[in-house]
Amino acid sequence: MVRIMRMVFIGPPGAGKGTQAERLVKTYKMAHLSTGDMLRAARDAKTEVGVKADTFMSAGQLVPDDIIIEIIAERLGSPDCRDGYLLDGFPRTIAQAEALDRMLAEKGTPLDAVLELQVPEEELFRRLAGRGRADDTPEVIRQRLVAYRKQTEPLLDYYRQKKSLKSIDGLGTVDEIFARAKAALN
Ligand code: ADP
């Protein structure tokens, strides 16, 4: 029996969050809610939201809070989220975190954990430069790291104060990091 788990996964671009997220959702039977994937799907489908989001994504900037909050609010209502989920890439700003808190308070379903994957900046730049996604040009990478530092890092204190933050070292093999993640969550 695996207990129901609702968690937030935070880490800078290039930290290896996607790889670990996939293993975590299998192990804990959670729905995987990646806002990056949702936005890329919307962009590729050329929906109104997708076209708007693309102007921010391709510049390495965060898309506006109201857009992403609405996407998540809708997604959290779907049946597959009833048995737990991992939020990957959301929240990324204090306003998003506060909106999430309000949604979860309304549903009476608090978060079980907030997991942070820590990787030093030089290593992130090295990894991102080798990845080759369309938004992985050096200038866009730099912008995404700046956005992380300025807008997302403040969330760490926000969740630390709520006593829900667990941080793990993101350097090592995929297996090593996954073992740390499980240990932190159990
Ligand atoms: P990264 O590799 O930078 O972590 P993601 O795949 O999570 O990338 O997201 C790609 C882009 O989508 C971000 O650079 C940003 O423009 C946009 N995005 C994703 N999630 C959010 C969010 N919660 N708030 C605002 N923008 C977001």
PDB file of N, CA, C and O in Angstrom, residues 39 42-44 46-55 57:
ATOM      1  N   LEU A  39       2.593  23.649 -21.000  1.00  0.00           N
ATOM      2  CA  LEU A  39       2.741  24.849 -21.828  1.00  0.00           C
ATOM      3  C   LEU A  39       3.301  24.514 -23.201  1.00  0.00           C
ATOM      4  O   LEU A  39       2.884  25.082 -24.212  1.00  0.00           O
ATOM      5  N   ALA A  42       0.518  23.125 -25.239  1.00  0.00           N
ATOM      6  CA  ALA A  42      -0.392  24.200 -25.658  1.00  0.00           C
ATOM      7  C   ALA A  42       0.232  25.007 -26.797  1.00  0.00           C
ATOM      8  O   ALA A  42      -0.439  25.382 -27.760  1.00  0.00           O
ATOM      9  N   ARG A  43       1.539  25.242 -26.677  1.00  0.00           N
ATOM     10  CA  ARG A  43       2.240  25.986 -27.729  1.00  0.00           C
ATOM     11  C   ARG A  43       2.206  25.195 -29.047  1.00  0.00           C
ATOM     12  O   ARG A  43       1.895  25.749 -30.100  1.00  0.00           O
ATOM     13  N   ASP A  44       2.497  23.891 -28.967  1.00  0.00           N
ATOM     14  CA  ASP A  44       2.537  23.084 -30.189  1.00  0.00           C
ATOM     15  C   ASP A  44       1.154  22.963 -30.823  1.00  0.00           C
ATOM     16  O   ASP A  44       1.035  22.868 -32.040  1.00  0.00           O
ATOM     17  N   LYS A  46      -0.920  25.270 -30.744  1.00  0.00           N
ATOM     18  CA  LYS A  46      -1.253  26.654 -31.122  1.00  0.00           C
ATOM     19  C   LYS A  46      -2.568  27.139 -30.527  1.00  0.00           C
ATOM     20  O   LYS A  46      -3.333  27.850 -31.178  1.00  0.00           O
ATOM     21  N   THR A  47      -2.851  26.759 -29.298  1.00  0.00           N
ATOM     22  CA  THR A  47      -4.033  27.316 -28.622  1.00  0.00           C
ATOM     23  C   THR A  47      -3.721  28.762 -28.252  1.00  0.00           C
ATOM     24  O   THR A  47      -2.562  29.182 -28.272  1.00  0.00           O
ATOM     25  N   GLU A  48      -4.758  29.494 -27.868  1.00  0.00           N
ATOM     26  CA  GLU A  48      -4.580  30.902 -27.525  1.00  0.00           C
ATOM     27  C   GLU A  48      -3.579  31.050 -26.367  1.00  0.00           C
ATOM     28  O   GLU A  48      -2.656  31.868 -26.417  1.00  0.00           O
ATOM     29  N   VAL A  49      -3.782  30.238 -25.339  1.00  0.00           N
ATOM     30  CA  VAL A  49      -2.872  30.251 -24.188  1.00  0.00           C
ATOM     31  C   VAL A  49      -1.449  29.885 -24.617  1.00  0.00           C
ATOM     32  O   VAL A  49      -0.482  30.514 -24.203  1.00  0.00           O
ATOM     33  N   GLY A  50      -1.347  28.872 -25.482  1.00  0.00           N
ATOM     34  CA  GLY A  50      -0.043  28.408 -25.923  1.00  0.00           C
ATOM     35  C   GLY A  50       0.730  29.471 -26.694  1.00  0.00           C
ATOM     36  O   GLY A  50       1.937  29.654 -26.494  1.00  0.00           O
ATOM     37  N   VAL A  51       0.041  30.153 -27.555  1.00  0.00           N
ATOM     38  CA  VAL A  51       0.685  31.187 -28.365  1.00  0.00           C
ATOM     39  C   VAL A  51       1.157  32.329 -27.469  1.00  0.00           C
ATOM     40  O   VAL A  51       2.284  32.825 -27.600  1.00  0.00           O
ATOM     41  N   LYS A  52       0.335  32.701 -26.502  1.00  0.00           N
ATOM     42  CA  LYS A  52       0.706  33.770 -25.580  1.00  0.00           C
ATOM     43  C   LYS A  52       1.898  33.343 -24.709  1.00  0.00           C
ATOM     44  O   LYS A  52       2.867  34.074 -24.538  1.00  0.00           O
ATOM     45  N   ALA A  53       1.816  32.113 -24.186  1.00  0.00           N
ATOM     46  CA  ALA A  53       2.871  31.610 -23.298  1.00  0.00           C
ATOM     47  C   ALA A  53       4.214  31.554 -24.023  1.00  0.00           C
ATOM     48  O   ALA A  53       5.265  31.830 -23.442  1.00  0.00           O
ATOM     49  N   ASP A  54       4.179  31.190 -25.297  1.00  0.00           N
ATOM     50  CA  ASP A  54       5.409  31.021 -26.061  1.00  0.00           C
ATOM     51  C   ASP A  54       6.257  32.288 -26.090  1.00  0.00           C
ATOM     52  O   ASP A  54       7.496  32.212 -26.080  1.00  0.00           O
ATOM     53  N   THR A  55       5.615  33.455 -26.107  1.00  0.00           N
ATOM     54  CA  THR A  55       6.403  34.688 -26.172  1.00  0.00           C
ATOM     55  C   THR A  55       7.269  34.829 -24.909  1.00  0.00           C
ATOM     56  O   THR A  55       8.366  35.356 -24.974  1.00  0.00           O
ATOM     57  N   MET A  57       8.120  32.043 -22.818  1.00  0.00           N
ATOM     58  CA  MET A  57       8.993  30.868 -22.719  1.00  0.00           C
ATOM     59  C   MET A  57      10.230  31.019 -23.579  1.00  0.00           C
ATOM     60  O   MET A  57      11.332  30.700 -23.154  1.00  0.00           O
TER      61      MET A  57
END
